[in-house]
Short mmCIF file of C-alpha atoms (C1' of nucleotides) and ligand atoms in Angstrom, two decimals:
data_model
loop_
_atom_site.label_atom_id
_atom_site.label_comp_id
_atom_site.label_asym_id
_atom_site.label_seq_id
_atom_site.Cartn_x
_atom_site.Cartn_y
_atom_site.Cartn_z
CA UNK A 1 -0.26 -0.07 -0.05
CA UNK A 2 2.22 2.63 -1.26
CA UNK A 3 0.00 5.66 -1.69
CA UNK A 4 -2.89 7.29 0.55
CA UNK A 5 -4.77 7.28 -2.57
CA UNK A 6 -4.85 3.81 -3.15
CA UNK A 7 -5.98 2.74 0.14
CA UNK A 8 -8.44 5.44 -0.37
CA UNK A 9 -9.64 3.61 -3.91
CA UNK A 10 -9.07 0.10 -1.97
CA UNK A 11 -11.95 1.54 0.51
CA UNK A 12 -14.32 2.72 -2.00
CA UNK A 13 -13.98 -1.02 -3.96
CA UNK A 14 -14.74 -2.54 -0.58
CA UNK A 15 -17.91 -0.35 0.27
CA UNK A 16 -16.32 1.68 3.19
CA UNK A 17 -18.16 5.12 3.08
CA UNK A 18 -15.12 7.27 3.28
CA UNK A 19 -15.38 10.52 5.72
CA UNK A 20 -13.43 13.30 6.46
CA UNK A 21 -12.21 11.74 9.26
CA UNK A 22 -11.55 8.35 8.05
CA UNK A 23 -9.42 9.78 5.27
CA UNK A 24 -7.25 11.61 8.04
CA UNK A 25 -6.81 8.05 9.90
CA UNK A 26 -5.99 6.55 6.18
CA UNK A 27 -3.16 8.93 5.82
CA UNK A 28 -1.80 8.48 9.31
CA UNK A 29 -1.57 5.06 8.82
CA UNK A 30 -0.18 4.92 5.16
CA UNK A 31 2.21 7.37 5.83
CA UNK A 32 3.05 6.85 9.51
CA UNK A 33 5.62 3.99 10.22
CA UNK A 34 5.95 1.55 13.34
CA UNK A 35 3.19 0.28 15.22
CA UNK A 36 0.86 2.94 17.29
CA UNK A 37 -1.75 2.41 19.39
CA UNK A 38 -5.34 4.17 18.87
CA UNK A 39 -4.25 7.26 21.01
CA UNK A 40 -1.17 7.74 18.99
CA UNK A 41 -3.51 7.46 15.81
CA UNK A 42 -5.51 9.91 17.21
CA UNK A 43 -2.99 12.55 18.16
CA UNK A 44 -1.83 12.31 14.85
CA UNK A 45 -4.72 12.54 13.12
CA UNK A 46 -5.89 15.20 15.63
CA UNK A 47 -3.08 17.22 14.12
CA UNK A 48 -4.72 17.61 10.62
CA UNK A 49 -8.32 17.39 11.46
CA UNK A 50 -9.88 19.27 14.33
CA UNK A 51 -13.08 17.47 15.08
CA UNK A 52 -12.03 13.62 15.59
CA UNK A 53 -12.46 11.50 18.53
CA UNK A 54 -11.03 8.58 19.99
CA UNK A 55 -14.46 6.78 19.35
CA UNK A 56 -13.89 7.11 15.55
CA UNK A 57 -10.39 6.20 15.79
CA UNK A 58 -11.42 3.06 17.33
CA UNK A 59 -14.74 2.25 15.17
CA UNK A 60 -12.16 3.41 11.82
CA UNK A 61 -10.07 0.62 12.66
CA UNK A 62 -12.19 -1.80 13.41
CA UNK A 63 -13.69 -1.34 10.26
CA UNK A 64 -10.85 -1.17 8.34
CA UNK A 65 -9.45 -4.13 10.27
CA UNK A 66 -12.43 -6.42 9.47
CA UNK A 67 -11.79 -5.23 6.04
CA UNK A 68 -8.28 -6.69 5.89
CA UNK A 69 -6.92 -3.63 5.57
CA UNK A 70 -5.19 -3.24 8.93
CA UNK A 71 -3.65 -5.42 11.53
CA UNK A 72 -4.54 -5.53 15.50
CA UNK A 73 -1.88 -6.66 17.72
CA UNK A 74 -2.27 -7.12 21.38
CA UNK A 75 1.04 -6.34 22.39
CA UNK A 76 1.74 -6.80 26.20
CA UNK A 77 1.62 -3.15 27.48
CA UNK A 78 -2.21 -3.92 27.56
CA UNK A 79 -2.97 -1.77 24.42
CA UNK A 80 -3.88 -2.65 20.62
CA UNK A 81 -1.32 -1.36 18.25
CA UNK A 82 -2.20 -1.31 14.43
CA UNK A 83 -0.26 -1.62 10.96
CA UNK A 84 -1.40 -1.61 7.66
CA UNK A 85 -2.01 -4.74 6.11
CA UNK A 86 -1.01 -6.27 2.98
CA UNK A 87 3.02 -6.08 3.36
CA UNK A 88 4.64 -9.64 3.49
CA UNK A 89 3.82 -11.31 6.86
CA UNK A 90 6.23 -10.99 9.84
CA UNK A 91 6.67 -11.17 13.56
CA UNK A 92 8.16 -9.06 16.28
CA UNK A 93 10.82 -8.65 18.47
CA UNK A 94 10.30 -5.91 21.16
CA UNK A 95 13.09 -4.76 23.27
CA UNK A 96 12.29 -4.71 26.70
CA UNK A 97 14.30 -1.60 27.85
CA UNK A 98 13.66 0.98 24.95
CA UNK A 99 10.20 -0.59 23.87
CA UNK A 100 11.42 -0.60 20.20
CA UNK A 101 9.46 -3.24 17.71
CA UNK A 102 11.91 -5.03 15.14
CA UNK A 103 10.07 -6.56 12.54
CA UNK A 104 11.60 -10.15 11.11
CA UNK A 105 10.59 -12.87 9.29
CA UNK A 106 11.69 -16.85 9.37
CA UNK A 107 10.58 -19.03 6.75
CA UNK A 108 11.82 -22.06 8.98
CA UNK A 109 9.64 -21.45 11.87
CA UNK A 110 6.77 -20.37 9.96
CA UNK A 111 7.04 -24.05 8.50
CA UNK A 112 7.92 -25.32 12.04
CA UNK A 113 4.80 -23.81 13.20
CA UNK A 114 2.62 -25.59 10.85
CA UNK A 115 4.54 -29.01 11.31
CA UNK A 116 3.73 -28.85 14.91
CA UNK A 117 0.03 -28.11 14.54
CA UNK A 118 -0.35 -31.30 12.00
CA UNK A 119 1.61 -33.53 14.43
CA UNK A 120 -1.18 -32.19 16.86
CA UNK A 121 -3.89 -33.01 14.94
CA UNK A 122 -4.85 -29.40 13.80
CA UNK A 123 -4.89 -27.18 10.66
CA UNK A 124 -2.68 -24.28 11.57
CA UNK A 125 -5.17 -20.93 11.00
CA UNK A 126 -2.74 -18.32 12.73
CA UNK A 127 -0.04 -17.82 15.26
CA UNK A 128 1.80 -15.34 17.38
CA UNK A 129 4.88 -14.88 17.77
CA UNK A 130 6.81 -12.28 19.82
CA UNK A 131 10.38 -12.20 21.20
CA UNK A 132 11.26 -10.01 24.03
CA UNK A 133 14.66 -9.05 24.54
CA UNK A 134 17.31 -6.41 25.61
CA UNK A 135 20.04 -5.14 23.21
CA UNK A 136 23.68 -7.62 23.41
CA UNK A 137 26.02 -5.85 23.63
CA UNK B 1 5.26 -29.53 42.27
CA UNK B 2 3.43 -32.52 42.94
CA UNK B 3 1.35 -32.18 45.92
CA UNK B 4 0.02 -29.38 47.93
CA UNK B 5 2.38 -29.91 50.94
CA UNK B 6 5.43 -28.96 49.00
CA UNK B 7 3.41 -26.09 47.04
CA UNK B 8 2.76 -24.94 50.78
CA UNK B 9 6.40 -25.56 51.95
CA UNK B 10 8.06 -23.74 48.78
CA UNK B 11 5.58 -20.76 50.03
CA UNK B 12 6.94 -20.65 53.49
CA UNK B 13 10.62 -20.71 51.98
CA UNK B 14 10.14 -17.89 49.97
CA UNK B 15 8.75 -16.06 52.85
CA UNK B 16 4.84 -16.22 51.87
CA UNK B 17 2.39 -15.85 54.49
CA UNK B 18 -0.29 -18.41 54.67
CA UNK B 19 -3.64 -17.92 54.92
CA UNK B 20 -6.86 -20.05 54.68
CA UNK B 21 -7.53 -18.15 51.31
CA UNK B 22 -4.09 -18.91 49.98
CA UNK B 23 -4.01 -22.41 51.21
CA UNK B 24 -7.28 -23.12 48.70
CA UNK B 25 -6.10 -20.92 46.11
CA UNK B 26 -2.99 -23.42 46.24
CA UNK B 27 -4.59 -26.56 46.32
CA UNK B 28 -6.86 -25.41 43.83
CA UNK B 29 -3.70 -24.78 41.46
CA UNK B 30 -1.87 -27.88 42.19
CA UNK B 31 -4.85 -30.19 41.52
CA UNK B 32 -6.56 -28.72 39.40
CA UNK B 33 -5.57 -28.67 35.41
CA UNK B 34 -5.86 -26.85 32.67
CA UNK B 35 -5.17 -22.84 32.45
CA UNK B 36 -7.94 -21.60 34.20
CA UNK B 37 -8.94 -17.55 34.47
CA UNK B 38 -9.00 -16.06 38.13
CA UNK B 39 -12.74 -16.40 37.66
CA UNK B 40 -12.65 -19.94 37.55
CA UNK B 41 -9.87 -20.39 40.33
CA UNK B 42 -12.19 -18.20 42.46
CA UNK B 43 -15.27 -20.73 41.65
CA UNK B 44 -13.38 -23.66 42.43
CA UNK B 45 -11.76 -22.10 45.53
CA UNK B 46 -15.35 -20.77 47.11
CA UNK B 47 -16.35 -24.20 46.70
CA UNK B 48 -14.08 -25.25 49.40
CA UNK B 49 -13.80 -21.81 51.57
CA UNK B 50 -16.76 -19.88 52.26
CA UNK B 51 -14.86 -16.72 52.87
CA UNK B 52 -12.80 -16.03 49.65
CA UNK B 53 -13.05 -12.82 47.20
CA UNK B 54 -12.08 -12.85 43.48
CA UNK B 55 -9.69 -9.63 44.77
CA UNK B 56 -7.78 -12.34 47.16
CA UNK B 57 -7.56 -14.77 44.36
CA UNK B 58 -6.32 -11.96 42.18
CA UNK B 59 -3.82 -10.73 45.08
CA UNK B 60 -2.74 -14.07 45.59
CA UNK B 61 -2.00 -14.99 41.91
CA UNK B 62 0.23 -11.71 41.41
CA UNK B 63 1.99 -13.02 44.65
CA UNK B 64 2.57 -15.92 43.31
CA UNK B 65 3.12 -14.96 40.00
CA UNK B 66 5.93 -12.66 41.70
CA UNK B 67 7.34 -15.43 43.28
CA UNK B 68 7.95 -17.56 40.25
CA UNK B 69 5.52 -19.91 41.57
CA UNK B 70 2.81 -19.68 38.72
CA UNK B 71 3.03 -18.50 35.03
CA UNK B 72 0.39 -15.72 33.88
CA UNK B 73 -0.73 -15.81 30.57
CA UNK B 74 -2.83 -13.48 28.69
CA UNK B 75 -4.41 -15.75 25.75
CA UNK B 76 -6.51 -13.31 23.46
CA UNK B 77 -9.88 -13.76 24.95
CA UNK B 78 -9.28 -10.76 26.91
CA UNK B 79 -8.33 -12.60 30.14
CA UNK B 80 -5.49 -13.86 31.89
CA UNK B 81 -5.10 -17.51 32.13
CA UNK B 82 -2.76 -18.97 35.15
CA UNK B 83 -0.90 -22.20 35.36
CA UNK B 84 1.42 -23.75 37.91
CA UNK B 85 5.28 -22.75 37.12
CA UNK B 86 8.03 -25.30 37.80
CA UNK B 87 7.29 -27.51 35.08
CA UNK B 88 9.25 -27.49 31.61
CA UNK B 89 8.76 -24.86 29.30
CA UNK B 90 6.27 -25.46 26.90
CA UNK B 91 4.06 -23.12 24.21
CA UNK B 92 0.32 -23.53 23.56
CA UNK B 93 -1.80 -24.19 20.67
CA UNK B 94 -5.29 -22.94 20.77
CA UNK B 95 -8.35 -24.54 19.42
CA UNK B 96 -10.25 -21.79 17.69
CA UNK B 97 -13.83 -23.91 17.95
CA UNK B 98 -13.79 -25.78 21.26
CA UNK B 99 -11.08 -23.63 23.12
CA UNK B 100 -9.26 -26.30 23.86
CA UNK B 101 -5.73 -25.54 24.47
CA UNK B 102 -2.71 -28.18 24.12
CA UNK B 103 0.51 -28.01 24.99
CA UNK B 104 3.66 -28.71 23.02
CA UNK B 105 7.28 -28.12 23.01
CA UNK B 106 9.66 -27.91 20.04
CA UNK B 107 13.29 -27.56 20.58
CA UNK B 108 13.83 -26.66 17.44
CA UNK B 109 11.39 -23.77 17.80
CA UNK B 110 13.12 -22.56 20.56
CA UNK B 111 16.95 -22.77 19.34
CA UNK B 112 15.28 -20.55 16.03
CA UNK B 113 14.17 -17.96 18.48
CA UNK B 114 17.46 -17.53 20.08
CA UNK B 115 19.19 -17.23 17.26
CA UNK B 116 16.60 -15.00 15.09
CA UNK B 117 17.20 -12.47 18.43
CA UNK B 118 20.80 -12.85 18.05
CA UNK B 119 21.14 -12.15 14.27
CA UNK B 120 19.02 -8.94 15.48
CA UNK B 121 21.32 -7.76 17.83
CA UNK B 122 19.33 -8.75 20.86
CA UNK B 123 19.31 -11.39 23.87
CA UNK B 124 16.69 -13.13 24.07
CA UNK B 125 14.72 -12.73 27.78
CA UNK B 126 11.32 -14.05 26.65
CA UNK B 127 9.07 -15.06 23.98
CA UNK B 128 5.39 -15.64 23.80
CA UNK B 129 4.51 -18.02 20.87
CA UNK B 130 0.98 -19.35 20.65
CA UNK B 131 -1.20 -21.43 17.63
CA UNK B 132 -4.58 -20.92 16.83
CA UNK B 133 -5.79 -23.85 14.66
CA UNK B 134 -8.89 -26.14 14.16
CA UNK B 135 -8.94 -29.70 14.35
CA UNK B 136 -7.90 -31.60 10.89
CA UNK B 137 -9.86 -34.11 9.73
"C1'" DG C 1 -29.83 20.22 -4.38
"C1'" DA C 2 -33.04 16.49 -1.88
"C1'" DT C 3 -32.93 11.96 0.36
"C1'" DC C 4 -31.87 8.77 3.64
"C1'" DA C 5 -28.37 5.38 5.60
"C1'" DT C 6 -24.18 6.20 7.61
"C1'" DT C 7 -21.13 8.35 10.80
"C1'" DT C 8 -19.59 11.19 13.88
"C1'" DG C 9 -19.02 13.68 18.97
"C1'" DC C 10 -20.20 13.11 23.58
"C1'" DG C 11 -20.15 10.72 27.56
"C1'" DA C 12 -21.97 6.60 29.77
"C1'" DA C 13 -21.00 1.94 30.15
"C1'" DC C 14 -18.48 -2.27 30.08
"C1'" DG C 15 -14.75 -5.96 31.56
"C1'" DG C 16 -11.25 -7.45 33.59
"C1'" DT C 17 -8.18 -6.10 36.89
"C1'" DT C 18 -6.70 -3.19 41.02
"C1'" DC C 19 -6.67 0.08 45.01
"C1'" DG C 20 -8.39 1.96 49.44
"C1'" DC C 21 -9.73 1.49 53.95
"C1'" DA C 22 -11.30 -0.67 58.10
"C1'" DT C 23 -11.06 -5.03 59.76
"C1'" DC C 24 -9.23 -9.85 60.75
"C1'" DT C 25 -5.74 -13.10 60.52
"C1'" DT C 26 -0.81 -15.01 60.95
"C1'" DG C 27 3.33 -15.83 62.87
"C1'" DG C 28 7.07 -14.49 65.89
"C1'" DA C 29 8.27 -13.26 70.28
"C1'" DT C 30 7.27 -13.39 75.49
"C1'" DA D 1 -0.74 -20.08 75.32
"C1'" DT D 2 -0.73 -14.82 74.49
"C1'" DC D 3 0.13 -10.63 72.45
"C1'" DC D 4 1.43 -7.68 68.95
"C1'" DA D 5 2.80 -6.17 64.59
"C1'" DA D 6 2.65 -6.62 60.19
"C1'" DG D 7 0.23 -8.46 56.76
"C1'" DA D 8 -3.58 -10.23 54.35
"C1'" DT D 9 -9.15 -10.06 53.39
"C1'" DG D 10 -13.59 -8.21 51.91
"C1'" DC D 11 -16.30 -4.85 50.40
"C1'" DG D 12 -17.02 -1.80 46.89
"C1'" DA D 13 -14.97 1.99 44.22
"C1'" DA D 14 -11.39 2.89 40.86
"C1'" DC D 15 -8.93 1.97 36.71
"C1'" DC D 16 -8.21 1.76 31.74
"C1'" DG D 17 -8.55 0.64 27.23
"C1'" DT D 18 -12.21 -0.13 24.44
"C1'" DT D 19 -17.59 -0.43 23.01
"C1'" DC D 20 -21.94 1.76 22.75
"C1'" DG D 21 -26.38 4.60 22.79
"C1'" DC D 22 -28.07 8.49 20.89
"C1'" DA D 23 -29.22 12.92 18.60
"C1'" DA D 24 -26.92 15.55 15.56
"C1'" DA D 25 -23.81 15.88 11.39
"C1'" DT D 26 -22.35 14.05 6.76
"C1'" DG D 27 -21.68 11.66 2.47
"C1'" DA D 28 -23.55 8.66 -1.36
"C1'" DT D 29 -27.10 8.26 -4.54
"C1'" DC D 30 -30.78 10.37 -7.12
MN1 MN E 201 4.58 -5.47 12.02
MN1 MN E 202 0.67 -24.52 29.68
ZN1 ZN E 203 4.78 -15.74 11.84
ZN1 ZN E 204 8.35 -21.73 24.00
#
DNA sequence: GATCATTTGCGAACGGTTCGCATCTTGGAT
DNA sequence: ATCCAAGATGCGAACCGTTCGCAAATGATC
């Protein structure tokens, strides 16, 4: 999802009604980076639109999540964090000291998860893998 | 942790003051099985002790968690689930249909996680791995 | 531009967990 | 066994992130 325009276009295709607030949230998600929580997204959005509530941010994120355009992560800080969907799959390493979030993808681990589920008699439908660590020095 | 007696003994060694309520919670955790949440633990405990509040269950679980005697899991149902510590490390597969929780441990995945963290410049301090799936048929 | 379904802001409600406080219990000292 | 200070308990209220209800505003369709 390179541009706000294509994101907006995808909304239209999926029948998601576009409002001023939603355009701003779309822009924040597309042009921003990292894994912001709702409050941070609201703060960024409020910077460009003086009439936007936290409830609308939550509602819009839910719409986008249900449309598969945004991914929601329940990280261990007790809040939900969001990122654009449509990028290649990856998991996260969280720096316990700085809070920094590092993305990674390991095909071997992905493969092993499938194998483990199968061995246990299950078909894998999803997974959550988070590594916690501190800078090695 | 085979018996309630040894669990209680460990509490004493660690300077955890023992009360009627704590003994009952200890028994529920040692003799019960699975990954109960606080409400379920409270229900089980209330069965053996007619004066025990949910707040005390939470407080006791926190004490036991901080003492390393109980592990707390934030599963995606939005509640914390608890299990006895001291058993070999394992991760969990959650049946999305029945809610059943299957334990597994894969040394290869454990090793890969260390390797990935290292490759990213981190020393691994912990991880969370949950697989979600449905019965293969 | 009129219409009507949808969306919005606001503040209240929600649900799991924690807290404050007065009261009770425990474990060590006598 | 009894006393006492330290700590634990029950109760209900508070907390915090998220969701909801509703009246008012807005946007897609005509
Ligand atoms: Mn990511
Ligand atoms: Mn387990
Ligand atoms: Zn993955
Ligand atoms: Zn593991």
